[in-house]
């Protein structure tokens, strides 16, 4: 069965404008273009769109989706199996948060009691699960299972006050880092202040600090596209600048 762009947009919930954009960037080409100029999509294109939307739901960028789906070794069946695995993990994290919110509402009504630690428990577990899913494989390969397990245990055991302090440090770090990049001096006062804030932040969430660990993590920020993308949102070449500053700091 074939669909016009408007019909496919209505069925999928994606706007016709988005479909045109996907065509322009080579992510989803129509099966053909009618003499009237309308884009026509067939079953294969519908399947591709389904995959695109699943990847988007899982947090992939359009650039990453394109590189994955149009790789020579792309296996559609295996991709759906991976989708199922990832979606189940996402559901598990949501279930933890749902139970946390349900218990909070019950406590507000006076139907049960909830300690301050319990209020925070679901959020910490969700953060651990999300970090494991995104970065667990690389971090475990680099630092070993014991180090990552100890880190997860520390995160699970921190108080809400400690977590809030970690968030405060993260925000101050990002603000200071942006200002430091404007100076262009990794060895400068602002850059070194950012490194010290980064160290303090690490000490909140990680069980042990060492210069070697600090440098290794900074190298991963540059080498791993996911870490790099996080810092690139702050400023261009941010990951490289932070790495260079940390190398100076750890001397």
PDB file of C-alpha atoms in Angstrom:
ATOM      1  CA  UNK A   1       0.000   0.000   0.000  1.00  0.00           C
ATOM      2  CA  UNK A   2       1.207   3.497  -0.795  1.00  0.00           C
ATOM      3  CA  UNK A   3       0.723   6.728   1.123  1.00  0.00           C
ATOM      4  CA  UNK A   4       1.042  10.367   0.222  1.00  0.00           C
ATOM      5  CA  UNK A   5       3.180  12.516   2.480  1.00  0.00           C
ATOM      6  CA  UNK A   6       0.082  13.979   4.152  1.00  0.00           C
ATOM      7  CA  UNK A   7      -1.474  10.564   4.789  1.00  0.00           C
ATOM      8  CA  UNK A   8       1.754   9.171   6.218  1.00  0.00           C
ATOM      9  CA  UNK A   9       2.123  12.256   8.400  1.00  0.00           C
ATOM     10  CA  UNK A  10      -1.399  11.851   9.756  1.00  0.00           C
ATOM     11  CA  UNK A  11      -0.938   8.132  10.424  1.00  0.00           C
ATOM     12  CA  UNK A  12       2.477   8.435  12.088  1.00  0.00           C
ATOM     13  CA  UNK A  13       2.028  11.686  13.980  1.00  0.00           C
ATOM     14  CA  UNK A  14       5.004  13.202  12.161  1.00  0.00           C
ATOM     15  CA  UNK A  15       4.361  16.470  10.362  1.00  0.00           C
ATOM     16  CA  UNK A  16       4.573  16.666   6.563  1.00  0.00           C
ATOM     17  CA  UNK A  17       7.235  19.310   7.029  1.00  0.00           C
ATOM     18  CA  UNK A  18       9.336  16.842   9.050  1.00  0.00           C
ATOM     19  CA  UNK A  19       8.961  14.223   6.307  1.00  0.00           C
ATOM     20  CA  UNK A  20      10.224  16.761   3.789  1.00  0.00           C
ATOM     21  CA  UNK A  21      13.193  17.506   6.027  1.00  0.00           C
ATOM     22  CA  UNK A  22      13.988  13.799   6.361  1.00  0.00           C
ATOM     23  CA  UNK A  23      13.988  13.633   2.561  1.00  0.00           C
ATOM     24  CA  UNK A  24      16.312  16.642   2.289  1.00  0.00           C
ATOM     25  CA  UNK A  25      18.917  15.153   4.657  1.00  0.00           C
ATOM     26  CA  UNK A  26      18.690  11.695   3.062  1.00  0.00           C
ATOM     27  CA  UNK A  27      17.209  10.011   6.130  1.00  0.00           C
ATOM     28  CA  UNK A  28      13.905   8.968   4.542  1.00  0.00           C
ATOM     29  CA  UNK A  29      13.449   9.254   0.791  1.00  0.00           C
ATOM     30  CA  UNK A  30       9.993   8.674  -0.736  1.00  0.00           C
ATOM     31  CA  UNK A  31       9.514   5.631  -2.957  1.00  0.00           C
ATOM     32  CA  UNK A  32       8.739   7.986  -5.809  1.00  0.00           C
ATOM     33  CA  UNK A  33       7.517  11.481  -6.613  1.00  0.00           C
ATOM     34  CA  UNK A  34       4.225  11.690  -8.493  1.00  0.00           C
ATOM     35  CA  UNK A  35       3.775  13.871 -11.582  1.00  0.00           C
ATOM     36  CA  UNK A  36       1.825  16.235  -9.344  1.00  0.00           C
ATOM     37  CA  UNK A  37       4.933  16.696  -7.225  1.00  0.00           C
ATOM     38  CA  UNK A  38       3.586  14.783  -4.219  1.00  0.00           C
ATOM     39  CA  UNK A  39       5.919  12.436  -2.378  1.00  0.00           C
ATOM     40  CA  UNK A  40       4.689   8.829  -2.341  1.00  0.00           C
ATOM     41  CA  UNK A  41       5.783   6.384   0.354  1.00  0.00           C
ATOM     42  CA  UNK A  42       5.550   2.590   0.245  1.00  0.00           C
ATOM     43  CA  UNK A  43       5.772  -0.176   2.819  1.00  0.00           C
ATOM     44  CA  UNK A  44       9.562  -0.063   2.987  1.00  0.00           C
ATOM     45  CA  UNK A  45       9.544   3.662   3.707  1.00  0.00           C
ATOM     46  CA  UNK A  46       6.868   3.175   6.353  1.00  0.00           C
ATOM     47  CA  UNK A  47       9.094   0.588   8.067  1.00  0.00           C
ATOM     48  CA  UNK A  48      12.068   2.940   7.924  1.00  0.00           C
ATOM     49  CA  UNK A  49      10.005   5.725   9.490  1.00  0.00           C
ATOM     50  CA  UNK A  50       8.948   3.384  12.293  1.00  0.00           C
ATOM     51  CA  UNK A  51      12.600   2.651  13.022  1.00  0.00           C
ATOM     52  CA  UNK A  52      13.498   6.343  12.953  1.00  0.00           C
ATOM     53  CA  UNK A  53      10.801   7.191  15.480  1.00  0.00           C
ATOM     54  CA  UNK A  54      11.884   4.397  17.821  1.00  0.00           C
ATOM     55  CA  UNK A  55      15.486   5.563  17.691  1.00  0.00           C
ATOM     56  CA  UNK A  56      14.344   9.136  18.403  1.00  0.00           C
ATOM     57  CA  UNK A  57      12.339   7.928  21.395  1.00  0.00           C
ATOM     58  CA  UNK A  58      15.502   6.265  22.697  1.00  0.00           C
ATOM     59  CA  UNK A  59      17.370   9.575  22.463  1.00  0.00           C
ATOM     60  CA  UNK A  60      19.411   9.139  19.274  1.00  0.00           C
ATOM     61  CA  UNK A  61      20.187  12.188  17.123  1.00  0.00           C
ATOM     62  CA  UNK A  62      19.096  12.219  13.469  1.00  0.00           C
ATOM     63  CA  UNK A  63      22.750  12.083  12.423  1.00  0.00           C
ATOM     64  CA  UNK A  64      23.352   8.975  14.519  1.00  0.00           C
ATOM     65  CA  UNK A  65      20.144   7.359  13.266  1.00  0.00           C
ATOM     66  CA  UNK A  66      21.216   7.873   9.670  1.00  0.00           C
ATOM     67  CA  UNK A  67      24.678   6.420  10.253  1.00  0.00           C
ATOM     68  CA  UNK A  68      23.200   3.368  12.005  1.00  0.00           C
ATOM     69  CA  UNK A  69      20.385   2.608   9.594  1.00  0.00           C
ATOM     70  CA  UNK A  70      22.369   3.070   6.421  1.00  0.00           C
ATOM     71  CA  UNK A  71      25.448   1.143   7.528  1.00  0.00           C
ATOM     72  CA  UNK A  72      26.301  -1.824   5.296  1.00  0.00           C
ATOM     73  CA  UNK A  73      25.954  -4.315   8.160  1.00  0.00           C
ATOM     74  CA  UNK A  74      22.599  -2.964   9.386  1.00  0.00           C
ATOM     75  CA  UNK A  75      20.309  -5.826  10.442  1.00  0.00           C
ATOM     76  CA  UNK A  76      16.658  -4.776  10.775  1.00  0.00           C
ATOM     77  CA  UNK A  77      15.604  -7.794  12.851  1.00  0.00           C
ATOM     78  CA  UNK A  78      18.517  -7.371  15.238  1.00  0.00           C
ATOM     79  CA  UNK A  79      17.752  -3.668  15.458  1.00  0.00           C
ATOM     80  CA  UNK A  80      14.198  -4.426  16.631  1.00  0.00           C
ATOM     81  CA  UNK A  81      15.556  -6.876  19.209  1.00  0.00           C
ATOM     82  CA  UNK A  82      17.847  -4.143  20.484  1.00  0.00           C
ATOM     83  CA  UNK A  83      14.939  -1.700  20.525  1.00  0.00           C
ATOM     84  CA  UNK A  84      12.925  -4.116  22.634  1.00  0.00           C
ATOM     85  CA  UNK A  85      15.795  -4.539  25.089  1.00  0.00           C
ATOM     86  CA  UNK A  86      16.336  -0.781  25.404  1.00  0.00           C
ATOM     87  CA  UNK A  87      12.631  -0.014  25.748  1.00  0.00           C
ATOM     88  CA  UNK A  88      12.263  -2.599  28.516  1.00  0.00           C
ATOM     89  CA  UNK A  89      15.137  -0.961  30.383  1.00  0.00           C
ATOM     90  CA  UNK A  90      13.459   2.390  29.941  1.00  0.00           C
ATOM     91  CA  UNK A  91      10.172   0.926  31.211  1.00  0.00           C
ATOM     92  CA  UNK A  92      11.935  -0.489  34.279  1.00  0.00           C
ATOM     93  CA  UNK A  93      13.362   2.946  35.105  1.00  0.00           C
ATOM     94  CA  UNK A  94       9.934   4.518  34.707  1.00  0.00           C
ATOM     95  CA  UNK A  95       8.361   1.834  36.921  1.00  0.00           C
ATOM     96  CA  UNK A  96      10.806   2.737  39.697  1.00  0.00           C
ATOM     97  CA  UNK A  97       9.895   6.421  39.379  1.00  0.00           C
ATOM     98  CA  UNK A  98       6.161   5.668  39.228  1.00  0.00           C
ATOM     99  CA  UNK A  99       6.332   3.673  42.473  1.00  0.00           C
ATOM    100  CA  UNK A 100       8.277   6.511  44.063  1.00  0.00           C
ATOM    101  CA  UNK A 101       5.674   9.106  43.038  1.00  0.00           C
ATOM    102  CA  UNK A 102       2.759   6.853  44.076  1.00  0.00           C
ATOM    103  CA  UNK A 103       4.250   6.399  47.538  1.00  0.00           C
ATOM    104  CA  UNK A 104       4.872  10.152  47.789  1.00  0.00           C
ATOM    105  CA  UNK A 105       1.197  10.861  47.023  1.00  0.00           C
ATOM    106  CA  UNK A 106       0.128   8.259  49.574  1.00  0.00           C
ATOM    107  CA  UNK A 107       2.379   9.891  52.178  1.00  0.00           C
ATOM    108  CA  UNK A 108       0.908  13.331  51.393  1.00  0.00           C
ATOM    109  CA  UNK A 109      -2.563  11.940  52.083  1.00  0.00           C
ATOM    110  CA  UNK A 110      -1.390  10.525  55.391  1.00  0.00           C
ATOM    111  CA  UNK A 111      -2.034   6.954  54.256  1.00  0.00           C
ATOM    112  CA  UNK A 112       1.591   5.924  54.836  1.00  0.00           C
ATOM    113  CA  UNK A 113       4.910   7.350  55.944  1.00  0.00           C
ATOM    114  CA  UNK A 114       7.907   7.986  53.736  1.00  0.00           C
ATOM    115  CA  UNK A 115      11.406   8.809  54.940  1.00  0.00           C
ATOM    116  CA  UNK A 116      13.496  11.474  53.245  1.00  0.00           C
ATOM    117  CA  UNK A 117      15.824   8.735  52.006  1.00  0.00           C
ATOM    118  CA  UNK A 118      12.913   6.850  50.418  1.00  0.00           C
ATOM    119  CA  UNK A 119      11.799  10.004  48.593  1.00  0.00           C
ATOM    120  CA  UNK A 120      15.191  10.093  46.931  1.00  0.00           C
ATOM    121  CA  UNK A 121      15.735   6.353  46.438  1.00  0.00           C
ATOM    122  CA  UNK A 122      13.843   5.927  43.171  1.00  0.00           C
ATOM    123  CA  UNK A 123      15.578   8.887  41.541  1.00  0.00           C
ATOM    124  CA  UNK A 124      19.033   7.587  42.444  1.00  0.00           C
ATOM    125  CA  UNK A 125      18.291   4.098  41.123  1.00  0.00           C
ATOM    126  CA  UNK A 126      16.927   5.556  37.896  1.00  0.00           C
ATOM    127  CA  UNK A 127      20.110   7.611  37.476  1.00  0.00           C
ATOM    128  CA  UNK A 128      22.282   4.527  38.091  1.00  0.00           C
ATOM    129  CA  UNK A 129      20.334   2.489  35.542  1.00  0.00           C
ATOM    130  CA  UNK A 130      20.506   5.271  32.950  1.00  0.00           C
ATOM    131  CA  UNK A 131      24.270   5.697  33.415  1.00  0.00           C
ATOM    132  CA  UNK A 132      24.796   1.943  33.126  1.00  0.00           C
ATOM    133  CA  UNK A 133      22.799   1.832  29.903  1.00  0.00           C
ATOM    134  CA  UNK A 134      24.578   4.778  28.295  1.00  0.00           C
ATOM    135  CA  UNK A 135      28.142   4.444  29.525  1.00  0.00           C
ATOM    136  CA  UNK A 136      28.424   1.239  31.567  1.00  0.00           C
ATOM    137  CA  UNK A 137      30.187  -0.873  28.958  1.00  0.00           C
ATOM    138  CA  UNK A 138      32.892   1.695  28.221  1.00  0.00           C
ATOM    139  CA  UNK A 139      33.467   2.655  31.866  1.00  0.00           C
ATOM    140  CA  UNK A 140      33.679  -0.961  33.006  1.00  0.00           C
ATOM    141  CA  UNK A 141      36.147  -1.745  30.242  1.00  0.00           C
ATOM    142  CA  UNK A 142      38.284   1.222  31.263  1.00  0.00           C
ATOM    143  CA  UNK A 143      38.118   1.048  35.065  1.00  0.00           C
ATOM    144  CA  UNK A 144      36.890  -2.488  35.825  1.00  0.00           C
ATOM    145  CA  UNK A 145      33.700  -3.849  37.354  1.00  0.00           C
ATOM    146  CA  UNK A 146      34.763  -3.278  40.942  1.00  0.00           C
ATOM    147  CA  UNK A 147      35.339   0.458  40.506  1.00  0.00           C
ATOM    148  CA  UNK A 148      32.002   0.993  38.759  1.00  0.00           C
ATOM    149  CA  UNK A 149      30.114  -1.169  41.276  1.00  0.00           C
ATOM    150  CA  UNK A 150      31.664   0.853  44.113  1.00  0.00           C
ATOM    151  CA  UNK A 151      30.692   4.073  42.329  1.00  0.00           C
ATOM    152  CA  UNK A 152      27.074   2.904  41.923  1.00  0.00           C
ATOM    153  CA  UNK A 153      26.987   1.864  45.578  1.00  0.00           C
ATOM    154  CA  UNK A 154      28.216   5.294  46.654  1.00  0.00           C
ATOM    155  CA  UNK A 155      25.623   7.054  44.503  1.00  0.00           C
ATOM    156  CA  UNK A 156      22.873   4.855  45.930  1.00  0.00           C
ATOM    157  CA  UNK A 157      23.996   5.667  49.459  1.00  0.00           C
ATOM    158  CA  UNK A 158      24.358   9.445  49.214  1.00  0.00           C
ATOM    159  CA  UNK A 159      21.889  11.708  50.975  1.00  0.00           C
ATOM    160  CA  UNK A 160      19.670  14.217  49.214  1.00  0.00           C
ATOM    161  CA  UNK A 161      21.877  17.011  50.587  1.00  0.00           C
ATOM    162  CA  UNK A 162      24.955  15.407  49.025  1.00  0.00           C
ATOM    163  CA  UNK A 163      23.162  14.952  45.710  1.00  0.00           C
ATOM    164  CA  UNK A 164      22.040  18.585  45.745  1.00  0.00           C
ATOM    165  CA  UNK A 165      25.638  19.637  46.432  1.00  0.00           C
ATOM    166  CA  UNK A 166      26.734  17.590  43.434  1.00  0.00           C
ATOM    167  CA  UNK A 167      24.185  19.352  41.234  1.00  0.00           C
ATOM    168  CA  UNK A 168      25.339  22.748  42.553  1.00  0.00           C
ATOM    169  CA  UNK A 169      28.933  21.873  41.724  1.00  0.00           C
ATOM    170  CA  UNK A 170      27.946  20.682  38.244  1.00  0.00           C
ATOM    171  CA  UNK A 171      26.174  23.944  37.436  1.00  0.00           C
ATOM    172  CA  UNK A 172      29.051  26.052  38.793  1.00  0.00           C
ATOM    173  CA  UNK A 173      31.504  23.901  36.844  1.00  0.00           C
ATOM    174  CA  UNK A 174      29.625  24.435  33.572  1.00  0.00           C
ATOM    175  CA  UNK A 175      29.364  28.203  34.120  1.00  0.00           C
ATOM    176  CA  UNK A 176      33.054  28.486  35.008  1.00  0.00           C
ATOM    177  CA  UNK A 177      34.103  26.260  32.112  1.00  0.00           C
ATOM    178  CA  UNK A 178      32.255  28.397  29.557  1.00  0.00           C
ATOM    179  CA  UNK A 179      33.920  31.523  30.942  1.00  0.00           C
ATOM    180  CA  UNK A 180      37.318  29.778  30.883  1.00  0.00           C
ATOM    181  CA  UNK A 181      36.948  28.723  27.247  1.00  0.00           C
ATOM    182  CA  UNK A 182      36.428  32.366  26.309  1.00  0.00           C
ATOM    183  CA  UNK A 183      39.936  33.094  27.625  1.00  0.00           C
ATOM    184  CA  UNK A 184      41.461  30.332  25.488  1.00  0.00           C
ATOM    185  CA  UNK A 185      43.850  29.421  28.317  1.00  0.00           C
ATOM    186  CA  UNK A 186      43.590  25.843  29.688  1.00  0.00           C
ATOM    187  CA  UNK A 187      46.318  26.743  32.193  1.00  0.00           C
ATOM    188  CA  UNK A 188      44.573  29.961  33.250  1.00  0.00           C
ATOM    189  CA  UNK A 189      42.969  30.728  36.603  1.00  0.00           C
ATOM    190  CA  UNK A 190      39.382  30.164  35.450  1.00  0.00           C
ATOM    191  CA  UNK A 191      40.206  26.886  33.705  1.00  0.00           C
ATOM    192  CA  UNK A 192      42.015  25.579  36.777  1.00  0.00           C
ATOM    193  CA  UNK A 193      39.076  26.616  38.973  1.00  0.00           C
ATOM    194  CA  UNK A 194      36.830  24.600  36.647  1.00  0.00           C
ATOM    195  CA  UNK A 195      39.121  21.582  37.082  1.00  0.00           C
ATOM    196  CA  UNK A 196      38.938  21.889  40.858  1.00  0.00           C
ATOM    197  CA  UNK A 197      35.126  22.062  40.672  1.00  0.00           C
ATOM    198  CA  UNK A 198      35.215  18.984  38.446  1.00  0.00           C
ATOM    199  CA  UNK A 199      37.325  17.187  41.058  1.00  0.00           C
ATOM    200  CA  UNK A 200      34.897  18.164  43.836  1.00  0.00           C
ATOM    201  CA  UNK A 201      31.989  16.923  41.734  1.00  0.00           C
ATOM    202  CA  UNK A 202      33.756  13.592  41.135  1.00  0.00           C
ATOM    203  CA  UNK A 203      34.352  13.187  44.857  1.00  0.00           C
ATOM    204  CA  UNK A 204      30.610  13.462  45.528  1.00  0.00           C
ATOM    205  CA  UNK A 205      29.680  10.576  43.239  1.00  0.00           C
ATOM    206  CA  UNK A 206      32.801   8.417  42.904  1.00  0.00           C
ATOM    207  CA  UNK A 207      34.316   6.347  45.737  1.00  0.00           C
ATOM    208  CA  UNK A 208      37.976   7.123  45.101  1.00  0.00           C
ATOM    209  CA  UNK A 209      39.785  10.018  43.475  1.00  0.00           C
ATOM    210  CA  UNK A 210      43.170   9.843  41.782  1.00  0.00           C
ATOM    211  CA  UNK A 211      44.955  11.989  39.236  1.00  0.00           C
ATOM    212  CA  UNK A 212      45.097   8.995  36.897  1.00  0.00           C
ATOM    213  CA  UNK A 213      41.339   8.542  37.126  1.00  0.00           C
ATOM    214  CA  UNK A 214      40.767  12.255  36.551  1.00  0.00           C
ATOM    215  CA  UNK A 215      42.964  12.291  33.441  1.00  0.00           C
ATOM    216  CA  UNK A 216      41.467   9.052  32.108  1.00  0.00           C
ATOM    217  CA  UNK A 217      37.956  10.426  32.424  1.00  0.00           C
ATOM    218  CA  UNK A 218      38.934  13.622  30.616  1.00  0.00           C
ATOM    219  CA  UNK A 219      40.381  11.566  27.760  1.00  0.00           C
ATOM    220  CA  UNK A 220      37.091   9.680  27.515  1.00  0.00           C
ATOM    221  CA  UNK A 221      35.225  12.989  27.243  1.00  0.00           C
ATOM    222  CA  UNK A 222      37.141  13.584  24.012  1.00  0.00           C
ATOM    223  CA  UNK A 223      37.211  10.029  22.646  1.00  0.00           C
ATOM    224  CA  UNK A 224      33.581   9.053  23.273  1.00  0.00           C
ATOM    225  CA  UNK A 225      31.080  10.917  21.090  1.00  0.00           C
ATOM    226  CA  UNK A 226      28.339  10.781  23.738  1.00  0.00           C
ATOM    227  CA  UNK A 227      30.482  12.421  26.418  1.00  0.00           C
ATOM    228  CA  UNK A 228      31.857  14.846  23.852  1.00  0.00           C
ATOM    229  CA  UNK A 229      28.360  15.864  22.707  1.00  0.00           C
ATOM    230  CA  UNK A 230      27.394  16.685  26.304  1.00  0.00           C
ATOM    231  CA  UNK A 231      30.247  19.168  26.657  1.00  0.00           C
ATOM    232  CA  UNK A 232      29.945  20.482  23.100  1.00  0.00           C
ATOM    233  CA  UNK A 233      26.483  21.758  24.077  1.00  0.00           C
ATOM    234  CA  UNK A 234      28.216  24.170  26.443  1.00  0.00           C
ATOM    235  CA  UNK A 235      30.723  25.505  23.907  1.00  0.00           C
ATOM    236  CA  UNK A 236      32.617  24.381  20.790  1.00  0.00           C
ATOM    237  CA  UNK A 237      35.728  22.293  21.573  1.00  0.00           C
ATOM    238  CA  UNK A 238      34.684  22.213  25.228  1.00  0.00           C
ATOM    239  CA  UNK A 239      35.675  18.575  25.772  1.00  0.00           C
ATOM    240  CA  UNK A 240      39.181  19.152  24.392  1.00  0.00           C
ATOM    241  CA  UNK A 241      39.621  22.323  26.441  1.00  0.00           C
ATOM    242  CA  UNK A 242      38.557  20.563  29.661  1.00  0.00           C
ATOM    243  CA  UNK A 243      40.898  17.651  28.904  1.00  0.00           C
ATOM    244  CA  UNK A 244      43.828  20.015  28.329  1.00  0.00           C
ATOM    245  CA  UNK A 245      43.030  21.952  31.504  1.00  0.00           C
ATOM    246  CA  UNK A 246      42.815  18.755  33.573  1.00  0.00           C
ATOM    247  CA  UNK A 247      46.216  17.638  32.264  1.00  0.00           C
ATOM    248  CA  UNK A 248      47.658  20.889  33.620  1.00  0.00           C
ATOM    249  CA  UNK A 249      45.696  20.589  36.877  1.00  0.00           C
ATOM    250  CA  UNK A 250      46.891  17.051  37.554  1.00  0.00           C
ATOM    251  CA  UNK A 251      50.547  18.029  37.190  1.00  0.00           C
TER     252      UNK A 251
END
